């Protein structure tokens, strides 16, 4: 059997991937300094790492796996010790009967295969993956494998890259004690590293989750959670304590949930963090919501609404009174939409007041109130006081109970424009939900003017965007219009690149259905009609459903079919 060096030479020359001259230079470099030939030709930039792996896969007749897109079973990965995995650059990825499939950077390394076979007693089925992907998978698969990486990052990183913004306040003795604990340099650097990475990757949330043998860190990027390199489990208590200290929470309380917030200054901008600490079986879990004003676009024209939706929003937000509702699941951008509408109508001659839980962004020129149920300041109590403040426009963070919706509707009937959110999945369902909360149908008809149901979908990365066609049968199953004699529908997707962390997506846009209360829709509400009948009537008057609006966005190349199907149900 040829050695990997000889076989590699044969493959590269046969496929014209490098010239004979480059090969000789690489061989001389290897003779002088040692090392693997495959690493050397990549290091000398004679060939890209991805091209090399593809050539090896084709030349050796072995499958190629992209471990970034493959979820490895941690129990299977740990069949072999971490030192063996690192030494040979291998990782087990699946097991069937007496055979394990082994992802290898060097699939012709007989010593590695024999060693694993003797160690585990399994037969070996080798496949190919890139060394970097294997190293990253090892870091994620072994509890303390990332310890060295974290320690190296801690050594290299300077604390000055991220600066905590402190509010003016009196320092008490207990605060001094907490401050002493938080000055442990390694802990400060690790927490700062997590915050900085999350901001750079434009994450919306950080989850720090303790388990029996490992500490898991995940970032929510464009609505999807991605696992990151994590500190060792031994640092869990220190990391949580540091987060508590900068959030001004009780460092000694481990039994009850706590909520707080803090600010950091990074890259000449301030970023707010909202913190939630939750006790779990293996310790305290921390969830950090990132509120980066520089990433927030509070402009209805830039959120991604269709022209029809923008036209309706512009019309109803100019009304002197009435109620506008935005609905959708948690994290669907409802509050951002309301903020954008408020910014579009804000002017010196309007008195705008909001009541929220909590205030997410401070809006210049708008009075914002945070509810505090523990002292009696609920949504309803705050609204009663706001109505005595001569408001023109009122925004309610969320309608949760009858008392709040009752005051909101009465406000809309007495000359105020009221904006709020409600937890329903469709626009038609919002009217039915109000009835179920105890609101009389005639009051809904008299106050409600518009309902917007929305979702957020990931946008295709512009750097790796490619087009493709789908078959007529698929288009038919998706209820896409297929004109007879016309070419197949063209869609787009992202291949994955360094700009989008190989996900194929970058950023998010909105899809929405907008229900205006026409006379016929009001009659259906008054008759107590079900959601489906209201929806059918609205569609006959021109309303596009969430899925229809999403498919239009996919046809225009903003997002993918898979994204639309992920966030919408068949009947939406």
Coordinates of C-alpha atoms in Angstrom, one line a residue, residues 220-224 302-306 329-334 337 453-461 492 503-513 545-569 572:
X220 CA -28.2 32.7 20.1
X221 CA -27.2 34.1 16.7
X222 CA -30.0 35.1 14.3
X223 CA -32.5 33.2 16.4
X224 CA -30.6 29.9 16.5
X302 CA -35.6 48.7 7.3
X303 CA -37.2 45.9 9.3
X304 CA -38.2 44.0 6.1
X305 CA -41.9 44.5 6.0
X306 CA -43.6 44.2 2.5
X329 CA -44.1 34.1 19.8
X330 CA -41.4 35.3 22.2
X331 CA -38.4 36.6 20.2
X332 CA -40.3 37.5 17.0
X333 CA -39.5 41.2 17.1
X334 CA -42.8 42.5 18.4
X337 CA -41.8 46.8 15.6
X453 CA -48.7 38.9 13.3
X454 CA -45.0 38.5 12.6
X455 CA -42.0 36.2 12.6
X456 CA -38.3 36.7 12.2
X457 CA -36.5 34.6 9.5
X458 CA -32.8 34.5 8.9
X459 CA -31.5 36.3 5.8
X460 CA -29.2 34.6 3.3
X461 CA -25.6 35.5 3.6
X492 CA -31.7 31.0 -3.2
X503 CA -24.3 28.8 8.5
X504 CA -25.3 30.3 5.2
X505 CA -27.3 33.0 7.0
X506 CA -26.5 36.5 8.2
X507 CA -28.9 38.8 10.0
X508 CA -32.7 38.5 10.2
X509 CA -35.7 40.1 8.4
X510 CA -39.4 40.1 9.2
X511 CA -42.4 38.3 7.6
X512 CA -45.9 39.4 8.6
X513 CA -49.6 39.1 8.0
X545 CA -50.8 34.9 5.5
X546 CA -47.4 34.5 7.2
X547 CA -46.4 31.6 5.0
X548 CA -47.4 33.4 1.8
X549 CA -45.5 36.5 2.8
X550 CA -42.5 34.3 3.7
X551 CA -42.6 32.5 0.4
X552 CA -42.6 35.8 -1.4
X553 CA -39.5 36.8 0.6
X554 CA -37.9 33.5 -0.4
X555 CA -38.7 34.1 -4.1
X556 CA -37.1 37.5 -3.9
X557 CA -33.9 36.0 -2.5
X558 CA -34.2 37.4 1.0
X559 CA -34.4 34.1 2.9
X560 CA -34.7 30.4 2.2
X561 CA -37.7 28.0 1.9
X562 CA -36.4 26.1 4.9
X563 CA -36.4 29.2 7.1
X564 CA -40.0 30.0 6.2
X565 CA -41.1 26.4 6.9
X566 CA -39.2 26.5 10.2
X567 CA -41.0 29.5 11.6
X568 CA -44.5 29.1 10.2
X569 CA -47.1 26.4 10.5
X572 CA -50.4 30.1 9.0

